Backbone as a ProteinNet text record, in pm:
[ID]
protein_1_A
[PRIMARY]
MLPRLVGAPIRVEIRRSLGSHLAGASIPGRLILLDAAVLARRGEFERILIHELFHFAWVRLSNQKRLAWEQVLAGELRERVKGELGWSAEWRKEILTPADPRLRTPKWRRYACESFCDSAAWIFAGLPEHDEFTLAAAPRRLRRRWFTEQFSESRPVAV
[TERTIARY]
-170.3	-225.8	-368.6	-498.5	-607.6	-637.2	-728.9	-748.1	-850.6	-865.7	-979.8	-1116.4	-1172.5	-1313.6	-1434.3	-1517.8	-1610.7	-1764.9	-1820.5	-1960.9	-2005.4	-2165.7	-2223.3	-2129	-2137.2	-2037.8	-2111.8	-2018.4	-2109.4	-2075.2	-2135.3	-2146.9	-2049.5	-1944.7	-1887.6	-1932.6	-1960.3	-1975.2	-1932	-1837.7	-1807.5	-1920.8	-1934.8	-2030.6	-1936.4	-1958	-1921.6	-1922.5	-2005.6	-2004.8	-2127.6	-2078.8	-2187.5	-2193.9	-2205.7	-2206	-2069.2	-2103.5	-2066.8	-1972.9	-1932.1	-1910.8	-1852.1	-1730.4	-1654.1	-1703.1	-1783.4	-1854.3	-1966.9	-2034.1	-2171.2	-2176.1	-2232.1	-2263.1	-2448.1	-2470.4	-2585.5	-2595.1	-2591.6	-2550.6	-2636.3	-2805.7	-2871.4	-2882.3	-2830.1	-2862.4	-2697.5	-2625.9	-2486	-2395.4	-2438	-2370.1	-2294.7	-2192.4	-2081	-2077.8	-2121.7	-2083.8	-1956.9	-1838	-1762.6	-1734.7	-1731.9	-1731.3	-1568.9	-1579.4	-1477.8	-1382.6	-1382.5	-1257.8	-1156.1	-1197.9	-1092.6	-1025.9	-977.8	-929.8	-798	-814.7	-761.8	-615.1	-615.3	-483.4	-468.8	-343.3	-312.4	-305.6	-316.6	-393.9	-567	-572.9	-746.5	-795.5	-821.6	-946.8	-935.3	-818.6	-797.8	-823.8	-807.8	-835.6	-990.8	-1023.6	-1216.6	-1225.6	-1209.2	-1287.6	-1293.3	-1170.2	-1133.9	-1246.3	-1228.1	-1323.3	-1460.5	-1521.6	-1639	-1648.5	-1580.6	-1607.2	-1620.6	-1559.9	-1553.3	-1657.2	-1741.4	-1876.5	-1956.8	-1928.6	-1998.8	-1968.2	-1892.6	-1744.4	-1842.1	-1850.1	-1871.9	-2028.2	-2153.1	-2285.2	-2206.6	-2193.7	-2118.9	-2075.1	-2011	-1907.1	-1965	-1993.1	-2026.8	-2032.2	-2112.7	-2149.1	-2025.4	-2010	-1826.8	-1700.1	-1718.7	-1615.5	-1662.3	-1743.1	-1797.6	-1732.2	-1801.2	-1758.6	-1611	-1525.7	-1379.7	-1350.3	-1386.1	-1298.3	-1403.6	-1484.5	-1517.4	-1405.9	-1379.6	-1263.9	-1191.3	-1132.1	-999.2	-931	-1108.8	-1123.2	-1175.5	-1255.9	-1288.7	-1141	-1046.8	-923	-846.2	-855.9	-761.8	-857.3	-970.3	-1040.1	-999.4	-978.7	-933.2	-814.9	-743.7	-561.9	-609.3	-677.4	-717.2	-645.1	-651.7	-556.8	-640.6	-586.1	-631.6	-567.9	-676.6	-677.1	-704.5	-722.6	-780.6	-713.7	-800.5	-731.4	-804.5	-894	-967.3	-1095.1	-1082	-1208.9	-1364.5	-1374.3	-1526.9	-1529.6	-1408.3	-1412.2	-1342.8	-1273	-1218	-1339.3	-1403.9	-1567.5	-1619.3	-1621.9	-1759.4	-1657.1	-1579.3	-1434.5	-1493.3	-1451.8	-1462.7	-1577.7	-1735.7	-1834.3	-1883	-1793.9	-1833.7	-1840.5	-1943.8	-1920.1	-1833.4	-1835.5	-1731.1	-1899.7	-2033.8	-2106	-2175.8	-2075.8	-2104.4	-2106.6	-1941.3	-1877.8	-2005.7	-1958.8	-2016.6	-2195.9	-2287.8	-2369.6	-2412.3	-2292.9	-2315.7	-2421	-2431.7	-2528.9	-2498.7	-2619.5	-2574.5	-2461.8	-2470.5	-2300.6	-2207.5	-2187.3	-2040.8	-2021.7	-2172.5	-2174	-2155.1	-2177.9	-2126.5	-1998.2	-1931.4	-1790.1	-1748.9	-1763.2	-1672.9	-1687.1	-1808.3	-1794.2	-1701.3	-1738.8	-1665.4	-1464.2	-1440.6	-1354.4	-1260	-1349.2	-1337.3	-1343.3	-1384.3	-1373.5	-1221.2	-1202.8	-1124.6	-973.4	-982.7	-883.5	-851.8	-935.9	-886.3	-843.3	-915.4	-835.1	-733.8	-679.8	-488.5	-457.9	-461.3	-424.9	-414.8	-482.4	-552.2	-453.1	-472.3	-459.9	-340.8	-235	-57.2	-52.9	-102.5	-53.7	52.4	117.9	245	152.1	163.6	106.7	-16.5	-134	-235.5	-258.5	-258.6	-300.1	-415.7	-468.4	-628.8	-603.1	-431.5	-369	-310.6	-429.8	-350.1	-315.6	-362.2	-372.3	-183.7	-154.3	-11.2	1.1	167.1	235.5	183.6	199.4	125.8	-24.4	-114.1	-288.7	-230.7	-170.8	-224.1	-141.7	-31.7	1.2	-119.3	-195.6	-234.4	-389	-411.3	-527.9	-477.5	-364.6	-288.5	-318.9	-269.4	-267.9	-380.3	-528.2	-636.8	-661.4	-714.5	-698.9	-637.5	-535.9	-430	-485.8	-548.1	-555.6	-703.3	-803.9	-953.7	-971.4	-846.8	-865.3	-751.9	-743.9	-580.6	-648.9	-519.4	-567.1	-682.7	-645.9	-714.3	-852.5	-884.5	-996.1	-1079.7	-1133.2	-1148.3	-1285	-1233.6	-1356.8	-1513.5	-1602.2	-1757.3	-1796.5	-1844.9	-1875.3	-2035.4
3031.9	3148.7	3132.6	3204.1	3137.6	3211.5	3178	3250.7	3352.5	3418.2	3486.2	3475.9	3520.1	3436.5	3537.3	3520.1	3633.3	3605.3	3674.5	3609.5	3746.8	3734.5	3852.6	3808.1	3835.3	3913	3762.5	3691.7	3563.2	3640.3	3633.5	3727.6	3531.5	3551.4	3474.5	3526.4	3446.3	3492	3386	3393.6	3283.6	3296.5	3161.3	3122.6	3094.8	3093	3026.2	2911.6	2803.5	2689.2	2649.3	2561.6	2491.3	2311.5	2314.7	2140.5	2042	1959.1	1885.8	1912.6	2010	2049.4	2180	2192.8	2296.9	2391.2	2387.2	2498.9	2454.5	2529.2	2520.4	2627.1	2574.8	2664.8	2714.3	2817.4	2790.2	2869.5	2818.9	2815.7	2929.2	2924.1	2996	3174.3	3147	3220.8	3325.7	3271.5	3322.5	3347.1	3209.2	3220.6	3152.9	3122	3057.8	3069.7	3017.5	2958.2	2899.8	2978.6	2846.3	2885.8	2746.6	2726.8	2842.2	2891.7	2912.4	2837.9	2720.5	2624.2	2659.5	2661.7	2725.2	2806.5	2935.3	2968.9	2964.2	2825.8	2784.4	2750.2	2679.3	2589.4	2664.1	2699.1	2750.2	2754.4	2826.7	2759	2686.1	2656.4	2589.7	2687.3	2819.4	2941.8	2903.3	2938	2914.1	2791.5	2685.7	2525.3	2586.3	2538.1	2583.4	2675	2779.7	2912.6	2877.1	2838.9	2807.5	2688.5	2544.1	2436.2	2485.1	2520.8	2615.3	2683.7	2814.2	2865	2738.6	2658.2	2624.2	2576.4	2522.2	2479	2546.1	2694.5	2826.1	2778.5	2698.4	2716.4	2603.8	2490	2359.4	2357.5	2418.6	2476.1	2474	2549.3	2666.2	2631	2509	2455.6	2406.3	2361.4	2311.1	2216.9	2100.2	1922.4	1892.8	1958.6	1928.9	1920.8	2022.5	2002.1	1915	1959.1	1799.8	1654.1	1625.7	1502.6	1509.2	1590.4	1564	1575.5	1614.4	1598.2	1419.4	1426.5	1239.7	1156.5	1175.5	1116.4	1104.4	1237.2	1188.5	1111.1	1145.9	1060.8	884.6	906.1	761.8	665.6	738.8	687.2	602.3	727.1	704.9	554.6	568.2	397.4	341.1	329.6	204.9	161	271.8	230	195.2	215.6	134	244	408.1	493.2	532.8	528.2	508.3	642.3	727.4	853	916.5	1106.8	1210.5	1337.1	1445.3	1543.3	1643.6	1609.4	1603.6	1523.7	1500.9	1388.6	1475.2	1493.7	1526.9	1456.6	1435.4	1372.1	1214.7	1195.7	1053	964.5	1005.7	869.4	861.6	967.7	927.5	860.1	844.4	760.4	614.8	594.1	504.9	459.1	450.2	394	359.2	422.7	386.7	269.4	220.6	96.7	62	-27.6	-2.5	23.9	31.7	80.4	223.2	285	418.2	500.5	501.3	631.2	538.5	459.2	412.2	460.2	422.4	401.4	626.5	670.6	814.9	823	731.8	735.2	893.3	935.8	1044.5	1020.5	892.1	850	900.5	871.9	963.2	1058.5	1095	1278.7	1377.3	1327.5	1385.2	1366.4	1260.6	1229.1	1345.2	1336.4	1446.2	1560.5	1618.3	1716	1797.3	1686.9	1705.1	1681.1	1600.1	1557.5	1703.2	1738.9	1910.4	2010.7	2010.7	2120.7	2114.2	1976.4	1944.9	1991.8	1909	1897.9	2087.3	2173.6	2335.6	2360.9	2295.6	2386	2343.9	2227.5	2185.1	2279.7	2243.3	2377.8	2519.7	2524.9	2745	2792.3	2695.9	2733.1	2732	2712.7	2715.4	2678.4	2534.5	2454.9	2322.7	2314.3	2205.7	2061.7	2065.9	1932.4	1951.6	1877.5	1823.9	1715.4	1681.5	1522.1	1504.9	1596.5	1516.5	1495.4	1537.7	1518.9	1383	1302	1130.6	1086.4	1184.6	1079.5	1087.8	1025.2	1015.6	1104.3	1141.8	1254.8	1256.3	1123.7	1140.8	1186.5	1131.8	1109.4	1315.3	1311.4	1534.2	1568.9	1502.2	1587.8	1631.9	1513.4	1473.5	1618.7	1583.1	1684.6	1865.5	1876.3	2022	2079.1	1917.4	1994	1992.6	1962.8	1958.8	2089.3	2102.3	2252.1	2397	2364.5	2444.4	2464.3	2381.6	2352.5	2442.4	2447.3	2495.7	2610.4	2628	2779.3	2854.1	3011.6	3026	3195.2	3296.2	3445.9	3454.7	3404.9	3410.5	3352.7	3219.9	3167.1	3209.4	3276.2	3285.4	3198	3207.4	3126.4	3118.3	3132.4	3144.7	3107.9	3187.9	3142.8	3213.6
78.9	67.3	16.5	80.9	6.7	-87.6	-176.3	-310.4	-286.9	-415.5	-337.1	-401.4	-307.2	-284.4	-311	-407.3	-469.2	-372.9	-379.4	-364.3	-243	-167.8	-109.6	23.3	146	261.9	315.3	400.5	491	645.4	716.2	869.2	920.4	959	1080.1	1246.7	1375.9	1487.1	1566.3	1676.8	1752.6	1884.8	1932.5	2047	2139.5	2277	2401.7	2305.1	2303	2291.6	2168.6	2123.5	2023.3	2024.6	2130.9	2183.2	2127.6	2079.7	2031.1	1866.6	1845.6	1740.5	1701.7	1638.8	1670.3	1542.1	1462.8	1389.8	1286.4	1242	1182.8	1047.4	961.9	831.8	787.7	783.2	682.9	596.7	484	328.5	312.7	312.8	296.7	361	483	571.8	610.6	500.7	489.9	622.7	703.5	829.2	839	889.1	972.1	1140.5	1166.7	1358.7	1437.9	1512.3	1541.5	1664.4	1749.2	1912.7	1943.2	2023	2108.4	2084.5	2091.7	2135.2	2008.6	1900.6	1789.3	1844.9	1939.5	1957.4	2030.6	2082.4	2184.8	2115.6	2041.1	1985.2	1827.8	1785.9	1706.6	1607.9	1500.1	1374.6	1368.6	1460.9	1469.7	1405.3	1485.3	1399	1185.1	1197.8	985.5	918.6	1057.7	965.1	923.7	1081.2	1076.7	988.6	1010	911	757.2	677.5	578.6	518.3	623.7	581.7	595.2	689.2	660.9	511	482.6	384.1	235.7	279.4	127.8	141.7	211.6	218.1	142.9	123.1	-11	-43.8	-115.7	-230	-314.2	-194	-218.1	-357.4	-285	-364.1	-437.9	-500.3	-599.3	-689.7	-709.2	-776.2	-914.1	-1058.1	-1111.3	-1112.8	-1165.2	-1135.7	-1193	-1291.7	-1362.2	-1257	-1180.9	-1080.3	-1002	-929.3	-839.3	-898.8	-972.1	-1042.2	-1042.6	-1078.9	-1123.3	-950.7	-901	-725	-670	-725.3	-674.6	-738.6	-868.8	-953.6	-849.7	-819.7	-738.8	-630.4	-557.3	-401.8	-448.7	-556.7	-628.4	-646.1	-686.6	-732.1	-602.6	-548.8	-381	-295.2	-335.2	-281.9	-394.9	-428	-551.6	-562	-510.2	-437.6	-289.7	-215.7	-109.8	-11.2	-50.4	44.1	172.7	239.1	417.8	421.9	552.5	612.9	566.8	611.9	589.6	596.4	545.4	623.4	680.8	814.4	883.6	928.6	1078	1131.4	1058.8	1002.3	943.5	786.5	751.6	621.7	632.6	745.6	758.4	851.3	935.6	963.2	871.9	757.7	694.1	554.3	556.3	418.1	503.8	640.1	722.7	686.2	665.2	694.7	513.9	438	300.1	266.6	174.3	110	-78.4	-91.5	-262.4	-350.3	-305.1	-404.5	-365.2	-304.1	-287.8	-364.8	-408	-472.1	-639.8	-648.7	-858.1	-814.7	-719.5	-691.5	-684	-646.9	-551.7	-469.6	-362.8	-284.2	-171.8	-127.4	-36.4	49.7	85.2	180.2	138.7	-5.3	-90.6	-126.1	-142.6	-166.3	-93.9	36.4	164.4	235.1	199.6	175.3	100.9	-19.4	-114.4	-105	-11.7	30.5	147	224.4	359.8	309.6	249.3	208.4	138.8	28.3	-71.3	70.7	162.2	271.4	380	434	472.1	428	247.1	185.5	181.5	137.2	63.9	263	356.5	499.1	498.1	479.9	506.1	413.3	223.7	167.1	201.3	244.5	240.7	379.6	519.3	614.5	680.1	569.6	598.8	755.8	769.5	869.9	846.6	855.2	822.9	907.3	991.4	1050.2	1147	1164.6	1269.8	1286.7	1386.4	1415.1	1336.4	1287.7	1175.7	1056.6	1010.3	889.4	881.5	843.4	823	693.6	601.7	440.6	410.8	341.6	260.4	170.7	201.1	97.8	-60.1	-100.6	-287.4	-287.2	-154.7	-279.1	-233.3	-108.3	-47.9	-227.6	-257.1	-431.9	-498	-492.5	-595.1	-590.1	-454.2	-419.9	-449.4	-361.3	-424.2	-561.3	-662.9	-768.3	-822.2	-828.6	-824	-801	-588.3	-641.6	-690.2	-716.4	-815.5	-929	-974.1	-1151.6	-1119.4	-1013.2	-996	-968.4	-855.1	-824.5	-829	-859	-890.2	-905.6	-898.1	-904.4	-950.7	-1121.7	-1201.5	-1249.6	-1121.3	-1107.5	-974.1	-942.8	-775	-746.1	-616.7	-565.6	-523	-641.2	-557.9	-463.9	-333.9	-190.9	-218
[MASK]
+++++++++++++++++++++++++++++++++++++++++++++++++++++++++++++++++++++++++++++++++++++++++++++++++++++++++++++++++++++++++++++++++++++++++++++++++++++++++++++++

């Protein structure tokens, strides 16, 4: 179940086609665009919409929370954990170098953001399986625990 979201309204529009993308968001414009293709597969609308909503949450997280999320991911990389919870994070993970997390390069920070959003979508969309969920069970449990500790009824998500 999605935690309580707080913030100004976000407009969601479905477009016939967004080209090669299924969605896009304008944080300053408070707008999410979804490709109509997300309506063709059960659960896809929810997964993609939640991913996009959590882009709004990411930019409002404190630096401390973002760094804590990065520590979760850095631990996975040290353990050579393969897979991700969505394509947008997976391809970014695959192009990281060992120096990226240490130097907090733009590549690393983009990966951290996409991994955060894909993880939120996995946790809150209610889809038990998806072909993009390639992360093993143990790191999934660690990510779920992190989200549970950060966001709850008493600690809503600012978007």
